Amino acid sequence: MSYNPKEIEAKWQQQWEAEQAFEPSDSLTQKKKYILSMFPFPSGRLHMGHVRNYAIGDALARYYRKQDYNVLHPIGWDAFGMPAENAAIKHGKHPKEWTYSNIDYMRKELGTLGLSFSKTREFATCDPLYTKHEQKFIIEMFEKGLLYRESTTVNWCESCHTVLANEQVEEGCCWRCDNPVELKEMPGYYLDIIRYADELLEDLAQLEGKWPSQVITMQRNWIGKSQGLAFDFELTEESKAKLGGKFDRYEVFTTRPDTIYGVTYSALAPEHPITKYLVEHNLLDSEVAEKIKAIANMSEVERAKQDKEGYPLDISVIHPLTGEEIPVWTANFVLASYGGGAVMAVPAHDERDFEFATKYNLPIKRVIEGGEELPYTGEGLLVDSARFSGMKNSEAKLKIIEHFESEGLGKGTTNYKLRNWGVSRQRYWGAPIPFVHCQDCGLVPEKFENLPVALPDDVEITGEGNPLENHPTWKQCSCPKCGKDAVRETDTLDTFVQSSWYQFRYATNPKKWEEVGIDKADTDYWLGVDQYIGGIEHAILHLLYARFFTKVLRDLGYHDIDEPFQRLLTQGMVLKDGAKMSKSKGNTVDPDALVDKYGADTARLFILFAAPPQKELEWNDSAVDGAFRFIKKLYDRSSKVTGKTLPDIDQSSLSKESKLARVKVYEALQKSADVYEHTFAFNTLIAACMEALNALDKQDNSDVWTEGMYIMLNLLEPIIPHVATELSEKLFGRENFKGKIEVKDEVFVQESILYVVMIGGKKRTEIEVSPDANNDEILAAAKEAGAKWLEGMQVVKEIVVPNKLVNLAVKPK
RNA sequence: GCGGAUGUGGUGGAAUUGGUAGACACGCCAGACUUAGGAUCUGGUGCCUAACGGUGUGGAGGUUCGAGUCCUCUCAUCCGCACCA
């Protein structure tokens, strides 16, 4: 009888399906675990990254199920998005058809891996029912003022024909297609994530030690909180006149109010309204105006690569404390999107301001002592700063803010690098934004009873323009408020909106799915997700948005959860030949082919054995063979088992080899809880089982074999469930899968203990000592055994590490 | 530039947190056994050395009886952010 993975795996997959073995209980009082692997985009086929992701999650889910937890381990489909439209353009297949047929195929693939997902909680985010509830949340956010529509400069990807959120721009290029992003002025919908910036930042502290520190740091930097002073520069009368009386003043933000007396110029972004006004009204030299326009057309990334460049605007402002006139420039390094697009410049104490001032011969005025050379950005005492002179700059920061506030000149302010989340996309395959434009009423949300605002099926997808915009009738509607003819919004929601609340949808009992999006009792029971598993690439985008949504939905009354994901494991990439597997590089390994050749258990075992989950995994075909060999050996040795239950073994009657085998078996058992609950170092648990099997093989006591198999199959079931269940069923009627197996300490009691003898810090020899020998006896034995190395030496210190070693520190006599 | 990691045999990786470095596996070498299989089994395998022995966790110092592990400096690689005033 040889190991036949195909037969075994098909048998158990069918049985699990028939038993509905992996459905969580509806009882909300049992101890629970919510194990979640990030859901896949239905691209067509699984890749090894998916297999790794789900093998990790499944191991945890199966482990906790065996420990009598109520386990929620769901799967679904992140189903909206560009690739479905691209496929439509390329192959003429409707995005809906493409998506759902991909889902059907991938569901089968997941099935062959024997993953213990709930079947009843599966959904696709493009299901109209999911859209319906999401649109309701969106409307509620609008009503709370959290969602707003505004026309502003946006990131535009010409190749995807859509707007991108800040988070979706990577080095100035589109995160999806890598095309350079352009800046464009257009209306869009925004979620006020900045309102939650402080909470998002502060709650990161709760995740310390539970999320990878790298992810926490990335989020902290992305939010980019900084505190300082915001104040207005008033324009001189002459400048006001030049600007046609349209502007009196503008606001600037600084984190260095302590350097305020060193201001020698002010700089505006090329997009700043004042700069724009000057350019548009031909108030500047035409050559200069052209140059400014050229900068304004450049993306931020392009600008960052350029040298500092700027032009005087021939206007001035008044220093709020000294009354001095300060020239105003426009400069390419001033960002329009941060701090109002205007800065005060202190070249003596800021590197950028210094570089710019040097280039254009602007004055430089030192106001902080310290350092020989300028710019000096360190700490020091203030000079030439009126009544603040002599103060420490850290103290002056606060005092100067206080002064501004008491004089009504400005106030202490917090700024964030985080921008509000632009959620509208000019694409078809997404959730429609449920609003209507009415001539009389303006922007009006659709009535709840009319939700979902569903996508029309009869569209032509050409890649040119927005198919909803081009549809002959879809956007014609009546105003939900006044009933007059109105026009439907044709933008759809960013797909990251769907993945921001799916963790709550899974938790909601499917029996309630029709009526509610999120059920409070269910959510409060199941959330937070006890273990979330996914790729590091979502460190900011998805994980920040999902945290934000969690807080918003909490404040809308849907649940009481502050953080959605209690613990996060970021898995490493799967590599082959040192590079990420990708079709274009031709270095992929197809999961289907692997399962077909070796079976799912081998695929899972290899993936968990080859590297710890957090690290990159280098594919190795012959190591896959090794994993297969181990399973075969395990299967073969099952014939050594004679008992049906965990035997009572008289330790004293055993051979040395049998005792060692028991030690190895129980060491693996001891290790397992730590691995499954804390470290996730499955590779070391598998290695421990291999050691145990090797040790069992060196002895022939059938009780020891029975005990070893009983325990090992329990430990390995989460990793190689099919073969482990098959053997357990045959040998033990699956009794060994019920509850926790206790560690027997007597197994570890040894008749003699091996001590390593180190002399002068070097390992020299070994001694065997009785367990009840005292230190003097151990030392005497060590000296005797090490006499050769002690000749002519004097022992200056004697160290005995219990059960480990003896170290004799020596020096020449 | 700022921030975060990571450096251990030919390879993937272990090392109970300061106590025998290289577990386990791949690969390689030698042998056995074959009704030639996805074989299987046995032994060996960090480096230098005929051996005694020496040496060895990116490098240089330090603390310690003892350092892959702690401290200081340094080098390399990877990742993230990148003019945020």
PDB file of N, CA and C (backbone and C1' of nucleotides) in Angstrom, chain A residues 217 226 254-255 303-304 308 333 335 338 343 352 417 597-598 610 612 622 629 683 690-691 694 763 804 807, chain B residues 3-5 12-14 16 19-20 23-27 38 40 53-55 65-66 79-81 83-85:
ATOM      1  N   THR A 217       5.847  51.756  11.335  1.00  0.00           N
ATOM      2  CA  THR A 217       6.667  52.921  10.985  1.00  0.00           C
ATOM      3  C   THR A 217       6.229  53.543   9.672  1.00  0.00           C
ATOM      4  N   SER A 226       3.011  66.822  11.949  1.00  0.00           N
ATOM      5  CA  SER A 226       3.993  67.761  12.494  1.00  0.00           C
ATOM      6  C   SER A 226       3.286  68.961  13.087  1.00  0.00           C
ATOM      7  N   THR A 254       4.809  76.773   9.687  1.00  0.00           N
ATOM      8  CA  THR A 254       6.209  76.456   9.969  1.00  0.00           C
ATOM      9  C   THR A 254       6.313  75.584  11.218  1.00  0.00           C
ATOM     10  N   THR A 255       7.274  74.660  11.183  1.00  0.00           N
ATOM     11  CA  THR A 255       7.567  73.888  12.388  1.00  0.00           C
ATOM     12  C   THR A 255       8.685  74.550  13.173  1.00  0.00           C
ATOM     13  N   ARG A 303       9.654  67.601 -10.367  1.00  0.00           N
ATOM     14  CA  ARG A 303      10.194  68.799  -9.723  1.00  0.00           C
ATOM     15  C   ARG A 303      11.278  68.442  -8.717  1.00  0.00           C
ATOM     16  N   ALA A 304      11.035  67.335  -8.005  1.00  0.00           N
ATOM     17  CA  ALA A 304      11.987  66.943  -6.962  1.00  0.00           C
ATOM     18  C   ALA A 304      13.349  66.633  -7.553  1.00  0.00           C
ATOM     19  N   LYS A 308      16.893  73.590  -7.496  1.00  0.00           N
ATOM     20  CA  LYS A 308      15.995  74.624  -6.982  1.00  0.00           C
ATOM     21  C   LYS A 308      15.873  75.719  -8.041  1.00  0.00           C
ATOM     22  N   PHE A 333      10.271  74.205  -5.209  1.00  0.00           N
ATOM     23  CA  PHE A 333      10.302  73.226  -4.116  1.00  0.00           C
ATOM     24  C   PHE A 333       9.166  73.419  -3.115  1.00  0.00           C
ATOM     25  N   LEU A 335       5.553  72.867  -2.086  1.00  0.00           N
ATOM     26  CA  LEU A 335       4.482  71.956  -2.476  1.00  0.00           C
ATOM     27  C   LEU A 335       3.128  72.615  -2.295  1.00  0.00           C
ATOM     28  N   TYR A 338       0.689  70.961   0.555  1.00  0.00           N
ATOM     29  CA  TYR A 338       1.002  70.907   1.984  1.00  0.00           C
ATOM     30  C   TYR A 338       1.088  72.303   2.550  1.00  0.00           C
ATOM     31  N   VAL A 343       5.411  79.238   2.156  1.00  0.00           N
ATOM     32  CA  VAL A 343       6.322  79.089   3.294  1.00  0.00           C
ATOM     33  C   VAL A 343       7.009  80.406   3.630  1.00  0.00           C
ATOM     34  N   ARG A 352      17.027  73.792   2.485  1.00  0.00           N
ATOM     35  CA  ARG A 352      16.428  74.166   1.197  1.00  0.00           C
ATOM     36  C   ARG A 352      16.425  75.671   1.005  1.00  0.00           C
ATOM     37  N   LYS A 417       1.056  65.010   6.527  1.00  0.00           N
ATOM     38  CA  LYS A 417       1.400  64.736   5.123  1.00  0.00           C
ATOM     39  C   LYS A 417       0.250  63.997   4.450  1.00  0.00           C
ATOM     40  N   LYS A 597       1.182  16.906  -9.603  1.00  0.00           N
ATOM     41  CA  LYS A 597       2.335  16.006  -9.552  1.00  0.00           C
ATOM     42  C   LYS A 597       2.535  15.397  -8.163  1.00  0.00           C
ATOM     43  N   TYR A 598       2.419  16.211  -7.116  1.00  0.00           N
ATOM     44  CA  TYR A 598       2.766  15.736  -5.776  1.00  0.00           C
ATOM     45  C   TYR A 598       1.588  15.677  -4.812  1.00  0.00           C
ATOM     46  N   ALA A 610      10.168  25.547   3.757  1.00  0.00           N
ATOM     47  CA  ALA A 610      11.325  26.128   3.059  1.00  0.00           C
ATOM     48  C   ALA A 610      11.842  27.413   3.704  1.00  0.00           C
ATOM     49  N   PRO A 612      10.779  30.589   7.054  1.00  0.00           N
ATOM     50  CA  PRO A 612       9.756  31.129   7.941  1.00  0.00           C
ATOM     51  C   PRO A 612       8.848  32.060   7.141  1.00  0.00           C
ATOM     52  N   SER A 622      13.997  20.447  -6.083  1.00  0.00           N
ATOM     53  CA  SER A 622      14.394  19.183  -5.444  1.00  0.00           C
ATOM     54  C   SER A 622      14.036  19.164  -3.969  1.00  0.00           C
ATOM     55  N   ARG A 629       9.048  13.145  -0.028  1.00  0.00           N
ATOM     56  CA  ARG A 629       9.694  11.975   0.560  1.00  0.00           C
ATOM     57  C   ARG A 629       9.305  11.816   2.035  1.00  0.00           C
ATOM     58  N   ASN A 683       8.609  26.058   9.894  1.00  0.00           N
ATOM     59  CA  ASN A 683       9.789  25.320   9.432  1.00  0.00           C
ATOM     60  C   ASN A 683      10.459  24.574  10.583  1.00  0.00           C
ATOM     61  N   MET A 690      10.437  15.878  11.737  1.00  0.00           N
ATOM     62  CA  MET A 690      11.364  15.055  10.951  1.00  0.00           C
ATOM     63  C   MET A 690      12.378  14.376  11.865  1.00  0.00           C
ATOM     64  N   GLU A 691      12.870  15.139  12.838  1.00  0.00           N
ATOM     65  CA  GLU A 691      13.796  14.554  13.806  1.00  0.00           C
ATOM     66  C   GLU A 691      13.124  13.428  14.569  1.00  0.00           C
ATOM     67  N   ASN A 694      12.826  10.408  12.371  1.00  0.00           N
ATOM     68  CA  ASN A 694      14.139   9.787  12.227  1.00  0.00           C
ATOM     69  C   ASN A 694      14.497   8.996  13.475  1.00  0.00           C
ATOM     70  N   LYS A 763      35.882  24.037  23.794  1.00  0.00           N
ATOM     71  CA  LYS A 763      35.322  22.719  24.049  1.00  0.00           C
ATOM     72  C   LYS A 763      36.432  21.673  23.930  1.00  0.00           C
ATOM     73  N   LYS A 804      24.277  21.380  31.305  1.00  0.00           N
ATOM     74  CA  LYS A 804      24.841  21.837  30.037  1.00  0.00           C
ATOM     75  C   LYS A 804      26.336  21.604  29.953  1.00  0.00           C
ATOM     76  N   ASN A 807      32.818  24.957  32.516  1.00  0.00           N
ATOM     77  CA  ASN A 807      33.883  25.757  31.905  1.00  0.00           C
ATOM     78  C   ASN A 807      34.936  26.064  32.961  1.00  0.00           C
TER      79      ASN A 807
ATOM     80  P     G B   3      17.072  58.509  10.644  1.00  0.00           P
ATOM     81  O5'   G B   3      15.896  57.489  10.340  1.00  0.00           O
ATOM     82  C5'   G B   3      14.602  57.706  10.884  1.00  0.00           C
ATOM     83  C4'   G B   3      13.629  56.723  10.308  1.00  0.00           C
ATOM     84  C3'   G B   3      13.980  55.258  10.487  1.00  0.00           C
ATOM     85  O3'   G B   3      13.698  54.790  11.786  1.00  0.00           O
ATOM     86  C1'   G B   3      13.308  55.607   8.270  1.00  0.00           C
ATOM     87  P     G B   4      14.641  53.622  12.392  1.00  0.00           P
ATOM     88  O5'   G B   4      14.132  52.339  11.605  1.00  0.00           O
ATOM     89  C5'   G B   4      12.794  51.895  11.758  1.00  0.00           C
ATOM     90  C4'   G B   4      12.489  50.806  10.771  1.00  0.00           C
ATOM     91  C3'   G B   4      13.357  49.561  10.875  1.00  0.00           C
ATOM     92  O3'   G B   4      12.941  48.730  11.937  1.00  0.00           O
ATOM     93  C1'   G B   4      13.148  50.156   8.611  1.00  0.00           C
ATOM     94  P     A B   5      14.053  47.914  12.759  1.00  0.00           P
ATOM     95  O5'   A B   5      14.835  47.141  11.609  1.00  0.00           O
ATOM     96  C5'   A B   5      14.879  45.743  11.678  1.00  0.00           C
ATOM     97  C4'   A B   5      14.535  45.135  10.332  1.00  0.00           C
ATOM     98  C3'   A B   5      15.534  44.065   9.912  1.00  0.00           C
ATOM     99  O3'   A B   5      15.166  42.824  10.488  1.00  0.00           O
ATOM    100  C1'   A B   5      15.265  45.588   8.136  1.00  0.00           C
ATOM    101  P     G B  12      20.963  30.521   0.606  1.00  0.00           P
ATOM    102  O5'   G B  12      19.648  29.745   1.048  1.00  0.00           O
ATOM    103  C5'   G B  12      18.518  29.741   0.188  1.00  0.00           C
ATOM    104  C4'   G B  12      17.409  28.941   0.821  1.00  0.00           C
ATOM    105  C3'   G B  12      17.051  29.345   2.244  1.00  0.00           C
ATOM    106  O3'   G B  12      16.236  30.499   2.254  1.00  0.00           O
ATOM    107  C1'   G B  12      17.206  26.996   2.119  1.00  0.00           C
ATOM    108  P     G B  13      16.188  31.438   3.522  1.00  0.00           P
ATOM    109  O5'   G B  13      15.686  30.446   4.637  1.00  0.00           O
ATOM    110  C5'   G B  13      16.033  30.636   5.991  1.00  0.00           C
ATOM    111  C4'   G B  13      15.936  29.295   6.672  1.00  0.00           C
ATOM    112  C3'   G B  13      16.289  29.324   8.145  1.00  0.00           C
ATOM    113  O3'   G B  13      15.080  29.508   8.861  1.00  0.00           O
ATOM    114  C1'   G B  13      17.614  27.703   7.051  1.00  0.00           C
ATOM    115  P     A B  14      15.121  30.131  10.310  1.00  0.00           P
ATOM    116  O5'   A B  14      15.287  28.827  11.172  1.00  0.00           O
ATOM    117  C5'   A B  14      16.463  28.618  11.845  1.00  0.00           C
ATOM    118  C4'   A B  14      16.389  27.342  12.592  1.00  0.00           C
ATOM    119  C3'   A B  14      16.771  27.550  14.047  1.00  0.00           C
ATOM    120  O3'   A B  14      15.607  27.652  14.824  1.00  0.00           O
ATOM    121  C1'   A B  14      18.295  26.066  13.035  1.00  0.00           C
ATOM    122  P     U B  16      17.776  29.966  20.959  1.00  0.00           P
ATOM    123  O5'   U B  16      17.055  29.610  22.339  1.00  0.00           O
ATOM    124  C5'   U B  16      15.679  29.880  22.487  1.00  0.00           C
ATOM    125  C4'   U B  16      15.104  28.998  23.557  1.00  0.00           C
ATOM    126  C3'   U B  16      15.646  29.228  24.951  1.00  0.00           C
ATOM    127  O3'   U B  16      15.059  30.331  25.589  1.00  0.00           O
ATOM    128  C1'   U B  16      15.602  26.924  24.520  1.00  0.00           C
ATOM    129  P     G B  19      22.595  31.255  25.638  1.00  0.00           P
ATOM    130  O5'   G B  19      23.651  30.061  25.718  1.00  0.00           O
ATOM    131  C5'   G B  19      24.766  30.043  24.820  1.00  0.00           C
ATOM    132  C4'   G B  19      25.708  28.932  25.199  1.00  0.00           C
ATOM    133  C3'   G B  19      25.022  27.605  25.489  1.00  0.00           C
ATOM    134  O3'   G B  19      25.895  26.571  25.084  1.00  0.00           O
ATOM    135  C1'   G B  19      26.188  28.325  27.409  1.00  0.00           C
ATOM    136  P     U B  20      25.798  26.039  23.605  1.00  0.00           P
ATOM    137  O5'   U B  20      26.932  24.942  23.712  1.00  0.00           O
ATOM    138  C5'   U B  20      28.290  25.325  23.950  1.00  0.00           C
ATOM    139  C4'   U B  20      29.178  24.393  23.158  1.00  0.00           C
ATOM    140  C3'   U B  20      28.920  24.393  21.643  1.00  0.00           C
ATOM    141  O3'   U B  20      30.158  24.210  20.974  1.00  0.00           O
ATOM    142  C1'   U B  20      28.601  22.236  22.495  1.00  0.00           C
ATOM    143  P     A B  23      23.646  20.413  11.190  1.00  0.00           P
ATOM    144  O5'   A B  23      22.428  19.675  11.908  1.00  0.00           O
ATOM    145  C5'   A B  23      22.518  19.294  13.273  1.00  0.00           C
ATOM    146  C4'   A B  23      21.186  19.468  13.945  1.00  0.00           C
ATOM    147  C3'   A B  23      19.979  18.958  13.148  1.00  0.00           C
ATOM    148  O3'   A B  23      19.807  17.565  13.321  1.00  0.00           O
ATOM    149  C1'   A B  23      19.524  21.104  13.976  1.00  0.00           C
ATOM    150  P     C B  24      19.749  16.577  12.118  1.00  0.00           P
ATOM    151  O5'   C B  24      18.503  17.126  11.293  1.00  0.00           O
ATOM    152  C5'   C B  24      17.185  16.937  11.780  1.00  0.00           C
ATOM    153  C4'   C B  24      16.213  17.692  10.904  1.00  0.00           C
ATOM    154  C3'   C B  24      16.387  17.471   9.405  1.00  0.00           C
ATOM    155  O3'   C B  24      15.754  16.281   8.980  1.00  0.00           O
ATOM    156  C1'   C B  24      16.232  19.780   9.806  1.00  0.00           C
ATOM    157  P     A B  25      16.416  15.410   7.863  1.00  0.00           P
ATOM    158  O5'   A B  25      16.299  16.375   6.588  1.00  0.00           O
ATOM    159  C5'   A B  25      15.040  16.527   5.944  1.00  0.00           C
ATOM    160  C4'   A B  25      15.094  17.668   4.961  1.00  0.00           C
ATOM    161  C3'   A B  25      16.006  17.488   3.757  1.00  0.00           C
ATOM    162  O3'   A B  25      15.438  16.629   2.781  1.00  0.00           O
ATOM    163  C1'   A B  25      16.247  19.671   4.615  1.00  0.00           C
ATOM    164  P     C B  26      16.409  15.835   1.827  1.00  0.00           P
ATOM    165  O5'   C B  26      16.926  16.980   0.829  1.00  0.00           O
ATOM    166  C5'   C B  26      16.002  17.617  -0.045  1.00  0.00           C
ATOM    167  C4'   C B  26      16.682  18.746  -0.769  1.00  0.00           C
ATOM    168  C3'   C B  26      17.897  18.371  -1.597  1.00  0.00           C
ATOM    169  O3'   C B  26      17.544  17.778  -2.839  1.00  0.00           O
ATOM    170  C1'   C B  26      18.369  20.317  -0.370  1.00  0.00           C
ATOM    171  P     G B  27      18.434  16.598  -3.409  1.00  0.00           P
ATOM    172  O5'   G B  27      19.829  17.340  -3.668  1.00  0.00           O
ATOM    173  C5'   G B  27      19.950  18.324  -4.687  1.00  0.00           C
ATOM    174  C4'   G B  27      21.314  18.965  -4.625  1.00  0.00           C
ATOM    175  C3'   G B  27      22.477  18.003  -4.768  1.00  0.00           C
ATOM    176  O3'   G B  27      22.761  17.734  -6.133  1.00  0.00           O
ATOM    177  C1'   G B  27      22.856  19.419  -2.917  1.00  0.00           C
ATOM    178  P     G B  38       9.524   6.716 -11.697  1.00  0.00           P
ATOM    179  O5'   G B  38       9.849   7.837 -10.622  1.00  0.00           O
ATOM    180  C5'   G B  38      10.496   9.009 -11.064  1.00  0.00           C
ATOM    181  C4'   G B  38      10.724   9.947  -9.915  1.00  0.00           C
ATOM    182  C3'   G B  38      11.459   9.319  -8.736  1.00  0.00           C
ATOM    183  O3'   G B  38      12.538  10.171  -8.394  1.00  0.00           O
ATOM    184  C1'   G B  38       9.385  10.232  -8.020  1.00  0.00           C
ATOM    185  P     U B  40      13.686   7.895  -2.577  1.00  0.00           P
ATOM    186  O5'   U B  40      13.974   6.595  -1.716  1.00  0.00           O
ATOM    187  C5'   U B  40      12.893   5.811  -1.209  1.00  0.00           C
ATOM    188  C4'   U B  40      13.429   4.504  -0.708  1.00  0.00           C
ATOM    189  C3'   U B  40      14.551   4.617   0.316  1.00  0.00           C
ATOM    190  O3'   U B  40      14.056   4.857   1.612  1.00  0.00           O
ATOM    191  C1'   U B  40      15.153   3.027  -1.319  1.00  0.00           C
ATOM    192  P     G B  53      43.674  16.941  19.365  1.00  0.00           P
ATOM    193  O5'   G B  53      43.864  18.401  18.779  1.00  0.00           O
ATOM    194  C5'   G B  53      44.578  19.397  19.492  1.00  0.00           C
ATOM    195  C4'   G B  53      45.248  20.332  18.514  1.00  0.00           C
ATOM    196  C3'   G B  53      44.480  21.598  18.144  1.00  0.00           C
ATOM    197  O3'   G B  53      44.634  22.614  19.131  1.00  0.00           O
ATOM    198  C1'   G B  53      45.293  20.594  16.179  1.00  0.00           C
ATOM    199  P     G B  54      43.482  23.648  19.412  1.00  0.00           P
ATOM    200  O5'   G B  54      43.572  24.575  18.129  1.00  0.00           O
ATOM    201  C5'   G B  54      44.718  25.398  17.926  1.00  0.00           C
ATOM    202  C4'   G B  54      44.715  25.946  16.519  1.00  0.00           C
ATOM    203  C3'   G B  54      43.570  26.881  16.174  1.00  0.00           C
ATOM    204  O3'   G B  54      43.802  28.197  16.642  1.00  0.00           O
ATOM    205  C1'   G B  54      43.839  25.321  14.438  1.00  0.00           C
ATOM    206  P     U B  55      42.616  29.016  17.231  1.00  0.00           P
ATOM    207  O5'   U B  55      41.761  29.279  15.918  1.00  0.00           O
ATOM    208  C5'   U B  55      42.278  30.087  14.856  1.00  0.00           C
ATOM    209  C4'   U B  55      41.409  29.955  13.632  1.00  0.00           C
ATOM    210  C3'   U B  55      39.956  30.378  13.813  1.00  0.00           C
ATOM    211  O3'   U B  55      39.814  31.782  13.707  1.00  0.00           O
ATOM    212  C1'   U B  55      40.027  28.309  12.690  1.00  0.00           C
ATOM    213  P     C B  65      35.011  37.299  33.822  1.00  0.00           P
ATOM    214  O5'   C B  65      35.236  35.914  33.067  1.00  0.00           O
ATOM    215  C5'   C B  65      36.486  35.247  33.168  1.00  0.00           C
ATOM    216  C4'   C B  65      36.369  33.879  32.557  1.00  0.00           C
ATOM    217  C3'   C B  65      35.707  33.835  31.184  1.00  0.00           C
ATOM    218  O3'   C B  65      36.644  34.113  30.160  1.00  0.00           O
ATOM    219  C1'   C B  65      34.729  32.189  32.562  1.00  0.00           C
ATOM    220  P     G B  66      36.224  35.048  28.983  1.00  0.00           P
ATOM    221  O5'   G B  66      35.064  34.210  28.290  1.00  0.00           O
ATOM    222  C5'   G B  66      35.416  33.022  27.563  1.00  0.00           C
ATOM    223  C4'   G B  66      34.171  32.315  27.117  1.00  0.00           C
ATOM    224  C3'   G B  66      33.239  33.142  26.252  1.00  0.00           C
ATOM    225  O3'   G B  66      33.674  33.162  24.911  1.00  0.00           O
ATOM    226  C1'   G B  66      31.996  31.994  27.898  1.00  0.00           C
ATOM    227  P     C B  79      14.968  46.488  -3.446  1.00  0.00           P
ATOM    228  O5'   C B  79      13.918  46.869  -2.314  1.00  0.00           O
ATOM    229  C5'   C B  79      12.871  45.963  -1.967  1.00  0.00           C
ATOM    230  C4'   C B  79      12.195  46.432  -0.705  1.00  0.00           C
ATOM    231  C3'   C B  79      11.661  47.853  -0.743  1.00  0.00           C
ATOM    232  O3'   C B  79      10.446  47.953  -1.460  1.00  0.00           O
ATOM    233  C1'   C B  79      12.803  47.527   1.282  1.00  0.00           C
ATOM    234  P     G B  80      10.134  49.294  -2.266  1.00  0.00           P
ATOM    235  O5'   G B  80       9.633  50.258  -1.103  1.00  0.00           O
ATOM    236  C5'   G B  80       8.504  49.920  -0.330  1.00  0.00           C
ATOM    237  C4'   G B  80       8.390  50.848   0.837  1.00  0.00           C
ATOM    238  C3'   G B  80       8.382  52.329   0.489  1.00  0.00           C
ATOM    239  O3'   G B  80       7.120  52.760   0.044  1.00  0.00           O
ATOM    240  C1'   G B  80       9.864  51.974   2.273  1.00  0.00           C
ATOM    241  P     C B  81       7.051  53.901  -1.057  1.00  0.00           P
ATOM    242  O5'   C B  81       7.479  55.186  -0.235  1.00  0.00           O
ATOM    243  C5'   C B  81       6.644  55.685   0.807  1.00  0.00           C
ATOM    244  C4'   C B  81       7.318  56.823   1.519  1.00  0.00           C
ATOM    245  C3'   C B  81       7.736  57.997   0.640  1.00  0.00           C
ATOM    246  O3'   C B  81       6.654  58.839   0.302  1.00  0.00           O
ATOM    247  C1'   C B  81       9.501  57.449   2.102  1.00  0.00           C
ATOM    248  P     C B  83       9.845  65.185  -2.040  1.00  0.00           P
ATOM    249  O5'   C B  83      10.076  66.328  -0.962  1.00  0.00           O
ATOM    250  C5'   C B  83      10.988  66.118   0.088  1.00  0.00           C
ATOM    251  C4'   C B  83      11.723  67.411   0.368  1.00  0.00           C
ATOM    252  C3'   C B  83      10.791  68.556   0.732  1.00  0.00           C
ATOM    253  O3'   C B  83      11.323  69.250   1.844  1.00  0.00           O
ATOM    254  C1'   C B  83      12.207  69.173  -1.055  1.00  0.00           C
ATOM    255  P     C B  84      11.152  68.630   3.294  1.00  0.00           P
ATOM    256  O5'   C B  84       9.584  68.699   3.550  1.00  0.00           O
ATOM    257  C5'   C B  84       8.944  69.942   3.753  1.00  0.00           C
ATOM    258  C4'   C B  84       7.627  69.723   4.471  1.00  0.00           C
ATOM    259  C3'   C B  84       7.708  68.716   5.609  1.00  0.00           C
ATOM    260  O3'   C B  84       6.812  69.142   6.602  1.00  0.00           O
ATOM    261  C1'   C B  84       6.181  67.950   3.988  1.00  0.00           C
ATOM    262  P     A B  85       7.273  69.453   8.007  1.00  0.00           P
ATOM    263  O5'   A B  85       8.172  70.768   7.887  1.00  0.00           O
ATOM    264  C5'   A B  85       7.607  71.988   8.161  1.00  0.00           C
ATOM    265  C4'   A B  85       8.517  73.059   7.653  1.00  0.00           C
ATOM    266  C3'   A B  85       7.864  74.441   7.648  1.00  0.00           C
ATOM    267  O3'   A B  85       7.968  75.086   8.900  1.00  0.00           O
ATOM    268  C1'   A B  85       8.800  74.022   5.539  1.00  0.00           C
TER     269        A B  85
END
